[in-house]
Short mmCIF file of N, CA and C in Angstrom, two decimals:
data_model
loop_
_atom_site.label_atom_id
_atom_site.label_comp_id
_atom_site.label_asym_id
_atom_site.label_seq_id
_atom_site.Cartn_x
_atom_site.Cartn_y
_atom_site.Cartn_z
N UNK A 14 0.23 -37.85 45.48
CA UNK A 14 -0.61 -38.01 46.34
C UNK A 14 -0.51 -36.79 46.89
N UNK A 15 -1.73 -35.67 46.94
CA UNK A 15 -2.13 -34.74 47.32
C UNK A 15 -2.64 -35.22 48.56
N UNK A 16 -2.25 -33.88 49.73
CA UNK A 16 -2.94 -33.88 50.60
C UNK A 16 -4.54 -34.67 50.83
N UNK A 17 -5.30 -34.08 50.05
CA UNK A 17 -7.02 -34.64 50.73
C UNK A 17 -6.41 -36.29 50.16
N UNK A 18 -5.99 -36.61 49.72
CA UNK A 18 -6.22 -37.96 49.28
C UNK A 18 -5.94 -39.24 50.50
N UNK A 19 -4.87 -38.42 50.85
CA UNK A 19 -4.05 -39.06 51.98
C UNK A 19 -4.86 -39.10 53.17
N UNK A 20 -5.71 -37.56 53.35
CA UNK A 20 -7.08 -37.71 54.33
C UNK A 20 -8.01 -39.55 54.32
N UNK A 21 -8.05 -39.54 52.56
CA UNK A 21 -9.24 -39.99 52.42
C UNK A 21 -8.63 -41.26 52.41
N UNK A 22 -7.47 -41.48 52.70
CA UNK A 22 -6.66 -43.07 52.87
C UNK A 22 -6.34 -43.29 54.32
N UNK A 23 -7.00 -42.19 54.42
CA UNK A 23 -6.40 -42.49 56.23
C UNK A 23 -8.01 -42.73 56.92
N UNK A 24 -9.07 -42.06 56.14
CA UNK A 24 -10.45 -42.24 56.95
C UNK A 24 -10.87 -43.94 56.40
N UNK A 25 -10.77 -44.32 55.17
CA UNK A 25 -10.91 -45.51 55.44
C UNK A 25 -10.08 -46.58 56.00
N UNK A 26 -8.67 -46.79 56.23
CA UNK A 26 -8.30 -48.03 56.69
C UNK A 26 -8.47 -47.21 58.42
N UNK A 27 -8.80 -46.40 59.00
CA UNK A 27 -9.44 -45.83 59.85
C UNK A 27 -11.24 -45.59 59.98
N UNK A 28 -12.04 -46.08 59.58
CA UNK A 28 -13.08 -46.04 60.26
C UNK A 28 -13.64 -44.78 60.55
N UNK A 29 -12.32 -43.82 60.33
CA UNK A 29 -12.30 -42.44 61.05
C UNK A 29 -13.31 -41.88 59.76
N UNK A 30 -13.96 -40.39 60.32
CA UNK A 30 -15.29 -39.90 59.59
C UNK A 30 -13.27 -39.36 58.40
N UNK A 31 -14.06 -38.51 57.51
CA UNK A 31 -13.09 -37.72 56.68
C UNK A 31 -12.79 -36.06 57.56
N UNK A 32 -13.89 -35.60 58.17
CA UNK A 32 -13.80 -35.01 59.05
C UNK A 32 -12.94 -35.13 60.03
N UNK A 33 -12.98 -36.12 60.91
CA UNK A 33 -12.04 -36.63 60.85
C UNK A 33 -10.35 -36.59 61.02
N UNK A 34 -10.26 -38.21 59.79
CA UNK A 34 -8.69 -37.50 59.20
C UNK A 34 -8.50 -35.40 59.11
N UNK A 35 -9.16 -35.45 57.84
CA UNK A 35 -8.81 -34.27 58.20
C UNK A 35 -8.07 -33.36 59.10
N UNK A 36 -8.46 -33.34 60.17
CA UNK A 36 -8.62 -32.82 61.05
C UNK A 36 -6.71 -33.56 61.64
N UNK A 37 -6.49 -34.62 61.71
CA UNK A 37 -5.40 -34.84 62.56
C UNK A 37 -4.38 -35.20 61.16
N UNK A 38 -4.03 -35.20 60.32
CA UNK A 38 -3.34 -34.55 59.16
C UNK A 38 -3.16 -33.40 59.30
N UNK A 39 -4.05 -32.05 59.28
CA UNK A 39 -3.40 -30.66 59.30
C UNK A 39 -3.29 -30.93 61.37
N UNK A 40 -3.55 -30.64 61.55
CA UNK A 40 -2.87 -31.30 63.76
C UNK A 40 -1.54 -31.60 63.07
N UNK A 41 -0.61 -32.24 62.70
CA UNK A 41 0.14 -33.10 62.43
C UNK A 41 1.92 -32.35 61.71
N UNK A 42 0.60 -32.07 60.40
CA UNK A 42 1.91 -31.00 59.96
C UNK A 42 1.62 -29.07 60.25
N UNK A 43 0.44 -28.99 61.34
CA UNK A 43 0.89 -27.39 61.85
C UNK A 43 1.49 -27.70 62.91
N UNK A 44 1.00 -28.49 63.89
CA UNK A 44 2.17 -29.59 64.97
C UNK A 44 4.15 -28.80 64.64
N UNK A 45 4.45 -29.40 63.57
CA UNK A 45 5.58 -29.62 62.53
C UNK A 45 5.96 -28.36 62.09
N UNK A 46 5.28 -27.55 62.05
CA UNK A 46 5.36 -25.71 61.35
C UNK A 46 5.88 -25.44 62.05
N UNK A 47 5.06 -25.60 63.64
CA UNK A 47 5.25 -25.00 64.70
C UNK A 47 6.83 -25.00 65.21
N UNK A 48 6.62 -25.85 65.51
CA UNK A 48 7.94 -26.34 66.12
C UNK A 48 9.32 -26.29 65.72
N UNK A 49 8.68 -25.65 64.27
CA UNK A 49 9.95 -25.19 63.08
C UNK A 49 9.86 -23.49 63.10
N UNK A 50 9.21 -23.29 63.47
CA UNK A 50 9.68 -21.71 63.18
C UNK A 50 9.18 -21.22 65.03
N UNK A 51 8.81 -21.89 65.61
CA UNK A 51 9.93 -22.20 66.43
C UNK A 51 11.35 -22.64 67.05
N UNK A 52 12.45 -22.43 65.98
CA UNK A 52 13.48 -23.11 65.68
C UNK A 52 13.62 -24.19 66.60
N UNK A 53 12.98 -25.77 66.25
CA UNK A 53 12.52 -26.92 67.33
C UNK A 53 13.07 -27.73 66.14
N UNK A 54 14.01 -28.99 66.38
CA UNK A 54 13.46 -29.71 65.82
C UNK A 54 12.83 -31.26 65.04
N UNK A 55 11.77 -31.83 64.41
CA UNK A 55 11.26 -33.13 64.75
C UNK A 55 11.32 -33.97 64.59
N UNK A 56 11.45 -35.07 65.01
CA UNK A 56 11.98 -36.11 65.14
C UNK A 56 11.42 -37.66 65.23
N UNK A 57 11.46 -37.29 63.98
CA UNK A 57 9.50 -38.63 63.90
C UNK A 57 10.45 -40.13 63.28
N UNK A 58 11.11 -40.81 64.71
CA UNK A 58 11.75 -42.37 64.20
C UNK A 58 11.22 -43.73 63.22
N UNK A 59 11.81 -43.87 61.84
CA UNK A 59 11.58 -44.67 60.79
C UNK A 59 10.47 -43.28 60.11
N UNK A 60 11.17 -42.25 60.03
CA UNK A 60 10.63 -41.46 59.33
C UNK A 60 11.42 -40.09 58.34
N UNK A 61 11.85 -39.08 59.66
CA UNK A 61 13.11 -38.46 59.18
C UNK A 61 12.62 -37.44 60.25
N UNK A 62 13.71 -36.65 59.82
CA UNK A 62 13.65 -35.27 60.85
C UNK A 62 13.92 -33.56 60.33
N UNK A 63 13.59 -33.47 60.68
CA UNK A 63 13.01 -32.83 60.27
C UNK A 63 13.03 -30.82 61.16
N UNK A 64 14.27 -29.95 59.91
CA UNK A 64 14.82 -29.32 61.73
C UNK A 64 14.98 -27.67 60.24
N UNK A 65 16.04 -26.65 61.52
CA UNK A 65 15.89 -25.41 60.69
C UNK A 65 17.62 -24.69 60.47
N UNK A 66 17.48 -24.86 59.17
CA UNK A 66 19.22 -24.42 58.84
C UNK A 66 19.68 -23.25 58.87
N UNK A 67 19.67 -22.42 58.84
CA UNK A 67 20.42 -20.79 58.81
C UNK A 67 21.20 -21.02 58.02
N UNK A 68 21.18 -19.67 56.60
CA UNK A 68 21.98 -19.76 55.66
C UNK A 68 22.52 -18.32 56.03
N UNK A 69 23.92 -18.32 56.10
CA UNK A 69 24.35 -16.88 56.06
C UNK A 69 24.22 -16.26 55.09
N UNK A 70 24.24 -14.51 54.59
CA UNK A 70 23.77 -13.65 54.45
C UNK A 70 25.18 -13.91 53.16
N UNK A 71 24.75 -13.18 52.14
CA UNK A 71 25.65 -13.45 50.82
C UNK A 71 25.90 -12.28 49.81
N UNK A 72 26.55 -12.73 48.99
CA UNK A 72 26.08 -11.28 47.79
C UNK A 72 25.73 -12.35 46.87
N UNK A 73 24.57 -11.95 46.71
CA UNK A 73 24.54 -13.06 45.23
C UNK A 73 23.92 -11.51 43.89
N UNK A 74 24.09 -12.18 42.91
CA UNK A 74 23.93 -10.74 41.86
C UNK A 74 22.59 -10.70 41.38
N UNK A 75 22.02 -10.04 40.76
CA UNK A 75 20.88 -9.65 40.09
C UNK A 75 20.94 -10.18 38.66
N UNK A 76 20.50 -11.86 37.52
CA UNK A 76 21.20 -12.48 36.78
C UNK A 76 21.23 -11.43 35.86
N UNK A 77 19.88 -10.71 35.07
CA UNK A 77 19.66 -9.72 33.95
C UNK A 77 20.30 -8.40 34.31
N UNK A 78 20.73 -7.85 35.00
CA UNK A 78 21.99 -6.49 35.26
C UNK A 78 23.04 -7.17 35.22
N UNK A 79 23.18 -8.25 36.68
CA UNK A 79 24.35 -8.04 36.84
C UNK A 79 25.01 -7.98 37.90
N UNK A 80 23.97 -6.98 38.88
CA UNK A 80 23.95 -6.17 39.79
C UNK A 80 24.18 -6.60 40.72
N UNK A 81 25.21 -6.68 42.09
CA UNK A 81 25.65 -7.03 43.45
C UNK A 81 24.20 -6.42 44.28
N UNK A 82 23.69 -7.77 45.08
CA UNK A 82 22.79 -7.61 46.13
C UNK A 82 23.40 -7.67 46.67
N UNK A 83 22.73 -7.43 47.75
CA UNK A 83 22.78 -8.55 48.74
C UNK A 83 21.99 -8.75 49.48
N UNK A 84 21.74 -10.43 50.15
CA UNK A 84 20.90 -11.47 50.22
C UNK A 84 21.66 -11.16 51.55
N UNK A 85 20.28 -11.27 52.36
CA UNK A 85 19.71 -11.61 53.89
C UNK A 85 20.59 -12.79 54.88
N UNK A 86 20.39 -13.11 55.83
CA UNK A 86 20.88 -14.06 55.60
C UNK A 86 19.82 -15.06 56.14
N UNK A 87 18.85 -16.03 55.96
CA UNK A 87 17.95 -16.68 56.59
C UNK A 87 17.58 -18.02 57.31
N UNK A 88 16.30 -18.81 57.40
CA UNK A 88 16.12 -19.64 57.61
C UNK A 88 15.55 -20.60 56.65
N UNK A 89 15.91 -21.78 56.86
CA UNK A 89 14.94 -22.81 55.12
C UNK A 89 15.08 -24.10 56.80
N UNK A 90 14.26 -24.88 56.49
CA UNK A 90 13.13 -26.01 56.26
C UNK A 90 14.45 -26.90 55.61
N UNK A 91 14.85 -27.87 56.31
CA UNK A 91 15.81 -29.13 55.82
C UNK A 91 15.22 -30.89 57.09
N UNK A 92 14.95 -31.21 55.72
CA UNK A 92 14.84 -32.99 55.48
C UNK A 92 15.63 -33.64 55.78
N UNK A 93 15.86 -34.20 56.84
CA UNK A 93 16.32 -35.52 56.09
C UNK A 93 16.04 -37.31 56.82
N UNK A 94 16.36 -37.83 55.93
CA UNK A 94 15.18 -38.81 56.01
C UNK A 94 15.60 -40.32 57.07
N UNK A 95 14.57 -40.54 57.24
CA UNK A 95 15.16 -42.07 58.54
C UNK A 95 15.72 -42.69 57.71
N UNK A 96 15.91 -44.23 58.16
CA UNK A 96 16.48 -44.62 57.59
C UNK A 96 15.47 -45.76 56.83
N UNK A 97 13.91 -45.82 57.64
CA UNK A 97 13.65 -46.91 57.19
C UNK A 97 12.51 -46.28 56.61
N UNK A 98 12.45 -45.22 56.31
CA UNK A 98 12.08 -44.43 54.51
C UNK A 98 12.70 -44.87 53.06
N UNK A 99 14.53 -45.13 53.55
CA UNK A 99 15.58 -45.37 52.65
C UNK A 99 15.15 -46.92 52.58
N UNK A 100 14.57 -47.39 53.66
CA UNK A 100 14.97 -49.10 53.67
C UNK A 100 13.04 -49.43 52.51
N UNK A 101 12.55 -48.45 52.94
CA UNK A 101 11.17 -49.28 52.17
C UNK A 101 11.34 -48.80 50.58
N UNK A 102 11.67 -47.48 49.91
CA UNK A 102 12.19 -47.39 48.87
C UNK A 102 12.86 -48.04 47.86
N UNK A 103 13.56 -48.59 48.95
CA UNK A 103 14.82 -49.12 47.94
C UNK A 103 14.65 -50.72 48.29
N UNK A 104 13.90 -51.84 49.01
CA UNK A 104 13.44 -52.95 49.28
C UNK A 104 14.23 -53.67 48.02
N UNK A 105 13.74 -53.51 46.54
CA UNK A 105 13.66 -53.98 45.93
C UNK A 105 15.30 -53.95 44.83
N UNK A 106 16.05 -53.27 45.39
CA UNK A 106 17.11 -53.87 45.00
C UNK A 106 18.20 -53.53 45.96
N UNK A 107 19.10 -54.45 45.72
CA UNK A 107 20.03 -55.41 46.59
C UNK A 107 21.29 -53.00 46.69
N UNK A 108 21.02 -53.47 47.92
CA UNK A 108 21.55 -52.54 48.39
C UNK A 108 22.49 -53.02 48.83
N UNK A 109 24.27 -52.11 48.15
CA UNK A 109 25.58 -52.92 49.12
C UNK A 109 25.95 -51.86 50.36
N UNK A 110 26.32 -52.00 51.12
CA UNK A 110 26.87 -52.34 52.72
C UNK A 110 27.39 -50.29 52.45
N UNK A 111 27.12 -49.68 53.47
CA UNK A 111 27.76 -48.54 53.49
C UNK A 111 26.78 -47.29 52.40
N UNK B 4 18.03 -18.77 72.21
CA UNK B 4 16.76 -19.63 72.61
C UNK B 4 17.12 -21.17 72.26
N UNK B 5 16.73 -21.50 73.88
CA UNK B 5 17.62 -23.59 73.30
C UNK B 5 16.86 -24.81 72.82
N UNK B 6 17.04 -24.59 71.78
CA UNK B 6 16.17 -25.99 71.29
C UNK B 6 15.64 -27.03 71.18
N UNK B 7 15.12 -27.58 71.32
CA UNK B 7 14.22 -28.99 71.53
C UNK B 7 13.45 -29.66 70.82
N UNK B 8 13.23 -31.04 71.22
CA UNK B 8 13.13 -32.14 70.49
C UNK B 8 11.41 -32.29 70.46
N UNK B 9 11.64 -32.08 69.04
CA UNK B 9 9.41 -32.22 69.05
C UNK B 9 9.41 -33.81 68.13
N UNK B 10 8.67 -34.65 69.38
CA UNK B 10 8.68 -35.99 68.77
C UNK B 10 7.40 -36.32 68.64
N UNK B 11 7.19 -38.52 68.50
CA UNK B 11 5.81 -38.30 67.94
C UNK B 11 4.72 -37.99 69.73
N UNK B 12 5.33 -37.81 69.89
CA UNK B 12 4.70 -38.12 71.62
C UNK B 12 4.03 -36.94 71.84
N UNK B 13 5.12 -35.96 71.63
CA UNK B 13 4.13 -34.71 71.51
C UNK B 13 3.45 -33.78 69.70
N UNK B 14 3.17 -34.72 69.46
CA UNK B 14 2.09 -34.61 68.31
C UNK B 14 0.60 -35.00 69.17
N UNK B 15 0.64 -36.76 69.38
CA UNK B 15 -0.09 -37.18 69.63
C UNK B 15 -0.64 -36.54 71.39
N UNK B 16 0.23 -36.15 71.66
CA UNK B 16 -0.57 -34.43 72.76
C UNK B 16 -1.14 -33.60 72.43
N UNK B 17 -1.04 -33.22 71.21
CA UNK B 17 -1.72 -32.10 71.03
C UNK B 17 -2.91 -32.81 70.08
N UNK B 18 -2.71 -33.64 69.06
CA UNK B 18 -3.88 -34.43 69.05
C UNK B 18 -5.20 -34.58 70.12
N UNK B 19 -3.97 -35.31 70.73
CA UNK B 19 -5.58 -35.06 71.99
C UNK B 19 -5.94 -34.16 73.00
N UNK B 20 -5.20 -32.97 73.19
CA UNK B 20 -6.18 -31.95 73.35
C UNK B 20 -6.82 -30.74 72.71
N UNK B 21 -6.07 -31.70 71.47
CA UNK B 21 -7.68 -30.40 70.39
C UNK B 21 -8.67 -31.61 69.64
N UNK B 22 -8.11 -32.60 69.64
CA UNK B 22 -9.45 -33.07 68.97
C UNK B 22 -9.40 -34.58 69.77
N UNK B 23 -9.78 -34.31 71.15
CA UNK B 23 -9.44 -35.91 71.76
C UNK B 23 -9.32 -37.09 71.70
N UNK B 24 -8.47 -37.15 70.80
CA UNK B 24 -8.24 -38.82 70.53
C UNK B 24 -7.45 -39.53 71.47
N UNK B 25 -8.00 -40.89 72.16
CA UNK B 25 -6.64 -40.34 73.17
C UNK B 25 -5.19 -40.42 72.41
N UNK B 26 -4.21 -41.06 73.62
CA UNK B 26 -3.18 -41.10 73.44
C UNK B 26 -2.21 -41.73 72.73
N UNK B 27 -2.98 -43.24 72.38
CA UNK B 27 -2.90 -44.38 72.28
C UNK B 27 -3.61 -44.80 70.39
N UNK B 28 -4.55 -43.89 70.60
CA UNK B 28 -4.48 -43.86 68.98
C UNK B 28 -3.91 -42.63 68.21
N UNK B 29 -3.97 -42.17 69.05
CA UNK B 29 -2.82 -40.56 68.24
C UNK B 29 -1.84 -41.39 67.84
N UNK B 30 -1.55 -41.68 68.44
CA UNK B 30 0.53 -42.52 68.37
C UNK B 30 -0.17 -43.48 66.43
N UNK B 31 -1.64 -44.57 67.25
CA UNK B 31 -1.16 -44.91 66.05
C UNK B 31 -2.04 -44.46 65.38
N UNK B 32 -2.44 -43.19 64.41
CA UNK B 32 -3.16 -42.67 63.20
C UNK B 32 -1.82 -42.04 62.45
N UNK B 33 -0.94 -41.03 63.78
CA UNK B 33 0.49 -40.54 63.10
C UNK B 33 0.77 -41.47 61.83
N UNK B 34 1.40 -42.92 62.37
CA UNK B 34 2.02 -44.06 62.52
C UNK B 34 1.67 -44.68 61.41
N UNK B 35 0.00 -44.21 61.26
CA UNK B 35 -0.59 -44.52 60.02
C UNK B 35 -0.25 -43.80 58.47
N UNK B 36 -0.57 -42.87 59.24
CA UNK B 36 -0.74 -41.39 58.30
C UNK B 36 0.85 -41.29 57.61
N UNK B 37 1.87 -41.84 58.38
CA UNK B 37 3.29 -41.53 58.06
C UNK B 37 3.88 -42.84 56.64
N UNK B 38 3.02 -43.74 57.18
CA UNK B 38 3.52 -45.42 56.53
C UNK B 38 2.90 -44.62 54.89
N UNK B 39 1.40 -44.42 55.27
CA UNK B 39 0.69 -44.25 53.73
C UNK B 39 1.63 -42.90 52.93
N UNK B 40 3.02 -42.15 53.49
CA UNK B 40 3.34 -41.13 53.00
C UNK B 40 4.58 -41.68 52.75
N UNK B 41 4.84 -43.31 52.97
CA UNK B 41 5.91 -43.81 53.23
C UNK B 41 5.08 -45.00 51.28
N UNK B 42 4.74 -45.02 51.71
CA UNK B 42 4.18 -46.20 50.68
C UNK B 42 4.17 -45.12 49.44
N UNK B 43 3.55 -44.24 49.66
CA UNK B 43 2.97 -43.33 48.29
C UNK B 43 4.79 -43.64 47.83
N UNK B 44 5.61 -42.68 48.30
CA UNK B 44 6.52 -43.09 47.41
C UNK B 44 7.27 -43.93 47.10
N UNK B 45 7.32 -44.46 47.95
CA UNK B 45 7.99 -46.03 47.41
C UNK B 45 7.32 -46.75 45.89
N UNK B 46 5.64 -45.87 45.71
CA UNK B 46 5.53 -46.52 44.04
C UNK B 46 5.91 -45.32 43.47
N UNK B 47 6.82 -44.07 44.29
CA UNK B 47 6.99 -43.69 42.66
C UNK B 47 6.33 -42.31 43.04
N UNK B 48 4.93 -42.07 43.45
CA UNK B 48 4.23 -41.11 44.33
C UNK B 48 5.61 -40.06 44.64
N UNK B 49 4.98 -39.00 44.97
CA UNK B 49 5.12 -37.42 44.72
C UNK B 49 4.59 -37.40 46.12
N UNK B 50 4.45 -37.04 47.55
CA UNK B 50 3.70 -36.35 48.03
C UNK B 50 3.63 -35.37 48.25
N UNK B 51 2.47 -34.03 47.61
CA UNK B 51 2.25 -32.70 48.42
C UNK B 51 1.55 -32.54 49.12
N UNK B 52 1.57 -31.87 49.92
CA UNK B 52 1.14 -31.17 51.56
C UNK B 52 1.33 -30.26 51.24
N UNK B 53 -0.19 -29.08 50.46
CA UNK B 53 0.11 -27.77 50.52
C UNK B 53 0.41 -27.46 51.14
N UNK B 54 0.54 -25.70 52.13
CA UNK B 54 1.29 -24.38 52.90
C UNK B 54 2.18 -25.80 53.49
N UNK B 55 3.02 -26.78 52.54
CA UNK B 55 3.49 -27.60 53.70
C UNK B 55 5.24 -27.41 53.21
N UNK B 56 4.96 -28.97 52.12
CA UNK B 56 6.03 -28.88 51.91
C UNK B 56 5.81 -29.90 50.70
N UNK B 57 6.52 -30.30 49.98
CA UNK B 57 5.98 -31.52 49.17
C UNK B 57 7.65 -33.04 49.09
N UNK B 58 6.85 -33.63 49.47
CA UNK B 58 8.24 -35.21 49.50
C UNK B 58 7.72 -36.12 47.46
N UNK B 59 9.74 -35.43 47.09
CA UNK B 59 9.41 -35.91 46.13
C UNK B 59 10.53 -37.29 46.17
N UNK B 60 9.66 -38.52 45.71
CA UNK B 60 11.05 -39.47 44.95
C UNK B 60 11.91 -39.60 43.64
N UNK B 61 13.37 -39.47 44.43
CA UNK B 61 14.08 -39.40 42.97
C UNK B 61 14.86 -40.80 42.92
N UNK B 62 15.27 -41.19 41.18
CA UNK B 62 15.72 -42.18 41.06
C UNK B 62 17.31 -41.82 40.58
N UNK B 63 18.06 -43.03 41.50
CA UNK B 63 19.58 -42.36 41.41
C UNK B 63 19.82 -43.58 41.00
N UNK B 64 20.57 -42.89 39.31
CA UNK B 64 21.23 -44.32 38.74
C UNK B 64 23.24 -44.84 39.72
N UNK B 65 23.26 -45.64 39.48
CA UNK B 65 24.88 -46.04 39.75
C UNK B 65 26.03 -45.36 39.34
N UNK B 66 26.03 -44.91 40.25
CA UNK B 66 27.58 -44.81 39.83
C UNK B 66 28.83 -44.83 40.82
N UNK B 67 29.88 -44.25 40.15
CA UNK B 67 31.43 -44.89 40.88
C UNK B 67 31.47 -43.17 42.17
N UNK B 68 31.71 -43.95 43.10
CA UNK B 68 32.20 -43.08 44.48
C UNK B 68 33.22 -43.18 45.31
N UNK B 69 34.30 -42.34 45.85
CA UNK B 69 35.33 -42.92 46.34
C UNK B 69 35.37 -42.78 48.05
N UNK B 70 35.61 -43.31 48.56
CA UNK B 70 35.72 -43.05 49.48
C UNK B 70 37.19 -42.50 49.86
N UNK B 71 36.68 -40.53 50.75
CA UNK B 71 36.77 -39.69 50.81
C UNK B 71 38.31 -40.37 51.75
N UNK B 72 38.23 -41.17 52.50
CA UNK B 72 39.44 -40.99 53.45
C UNK B 72 40.33 -42.06 52.74
N UNK B 73 40.42 -42.95 52.19
CA UNK B 73 41.82 -44.22 51.55
C UNK B 73 41.89 -43.51 49.63
N UNK B 74 40.35 -42.71 49.30
CA UNK B 74 40.47 -42.70 48.04
C UNK B 74 39.81 -43.46 47.40
N UNK B 75 39.84 -44.60 47.56
CA UNK B 75 39.48 -46.27 46.87
C UNK B 75 38.31 -45.94 46.22
N UNK B 76 37.74 -46.25 44.46
CA UNK B 76 37.08 -46.36 44.32
C UNK B 76 35.69 -47.43 45.10
N UNK B 77 34.14 -46.94 44.75
CA UNK B 77 33.67 -48.54 45.18
C UNK B 77 32.43 -48.15 44.67
N UNK B 78 31.87 -49.00 43.89
CA UNK B 78 29.99 -48.51 43.30
C UNK B 78 29.34 -47.72 44.68
N UNK B 79 28.74 -47.18 43.74
CA UNK B 79 27.94 -46.95 44.78
C UNK B 79 26.28 -47.36 43.70
N UNK B 80 25.47 -48.33 44.63
CA UNK B 80 24.41 -49.12 44.01
C UNK B 80 23.41 -47.97 43.51
N UNK B 81 22.66 -48.17 42.79
CA UNK B 81 20.84 -47.03 42.46
C UNK B 81 20.59 -47.84 43.62
N UNK B 82 19.98 -46.26 43.34
CA UNK B 82 18.30 -46.58 44.74
C UNK B 82 17.80 -44.81 44.54
N UNK B 83 16.74 -44.78 45.51
CA UNK B 83 16.17 -43.90 45.21
C UNK B 83 15.87 -43.29 46.60
N UNK B 84 16.24 -41.99 46.72
CA UNK B 84 16.25 -41.35 47.40
C UNK B 84 14.75 -40.04 47.73
N UNK B 85 14.44 -39.26 49.16
CA UNK B 85 13.26 -38.93 49.08
C UNK B 85 13.81 -37.20 48.44
N UNK B 86 13.53 -35.86 48.30
CA UNK B 86 14.05 -35.16 48.47
C UNK B 86 12.71 -34.13 48.78
N UNK B 87 12.94 -33.30 49.64
CA UNK B 87 12.18 -32.70 50.83
C UNK B 87 11.94 -31.00 49.96
N UNK B 88 11.21 -30.87 49.53
CA UNK B 88 10.08 -29.08 48.81
C UNK B 88 9.45 -28.44 49.42
N UNK B 89 10.27 -27.15 50.09
CA UNK B 89 8.93 -26.46 51.01
C UNK B 89 8.22 -25.85 50.70
N UNK B 90 6.99 -25.93 50.92
CA UNK B 90 6.95 -24.57 49.75
C UNK B 90 7.23 -23.05 50.32
N UNK B 91 6.08 -22.22 49.24
CA UNK B 91 6.81 -21.14 49.47
C UNK B 91 6.34 -20.58 51.74
N UNK B 92 4.62 -20.70 51.55
CA UNK B 92 4.40 -20.37 52.83
C UNK B 92 5.75 -21.28 54.22
N UNK B 93 6.00 -22.35 53.84
CA UNK B 93 6.60 -22.11 55.16
C UNK B 93 7.93 -21.60 55.43
N UNK B 94 8.57 -21.51 54.07
CA UNK B 94 9.37 -20.82 53.94
C UNK B 94 9.08 -19.69 54.65
N UNK B 95 8.32 -19.23 54.20
CA UNK B 95 8.54 -17.12 54.57
C UNK B 95 8.39 -17.00 55.59
N UNK B 96 7.56 -18.33 56.06
CA UNK B 96 7.54 -18.20 57.93
C UNK B 96 8.42 -18.46 58.95
N UNK B 97 9.67 -19.35 58.19
CA UNK B 97 10.99 -19.28 58.67
C UNK B 97 11.76 -18.10 58.54
N UNK B 98 11.67 -18.42 57.30
CA UNK B 98 12.64 -16.85 57.19
C UNK B 98 13.02 -16.34 57.98
N UNK B 99 12.28 -15.28 59.06
CA UNK B 99 12.53 -14.08 60.13
C UNK B 99 12.19 -15.26 60.96
N UNK B 100 12.48 -15.99 61.55
CA UNK B 100 12.28 -16.15 62.14
C UNK B 100 12.78 -16.86 63.91
#
């Protein structure tokens, strides 16, 4: 499913125009992005938590030449799936405890 | 920089401010959208939001794990997990933030 399909689905379910649904979906992801760029975490109960993790600087290698290259520290987005997303995805399977 | 936690309420507030939907309605719409994403994932579909990220369901087979504390073996049941792959746009925005 791509964004436009999500928009269509949301519009159908809610009797919103596609433009409105599109604006909603865009706003949600824009707000999440904005929060992450500011270094904040986004907690959506039942869905998951998005946060930013820092990667330390390291010495990498050019795989072709073997030359060492410094790789600067950087920040990467991280998603941890929430409990109910895992439950929804595994409802047909017997889940062992833990 | 102190870290804040953004929740549905903050996102609902943005929808209210920018698009004029009531808070209650904004909450409902966010919820519906998230449920739609979960539904697609549970059907095995990848959800791809351009300029943001992809959510990809991965099926895991049963495997033997160990309790790291006691070393006792036990089976880990087959399951589906969601992996998150950030788009280059998002990665570049965060890289030096």
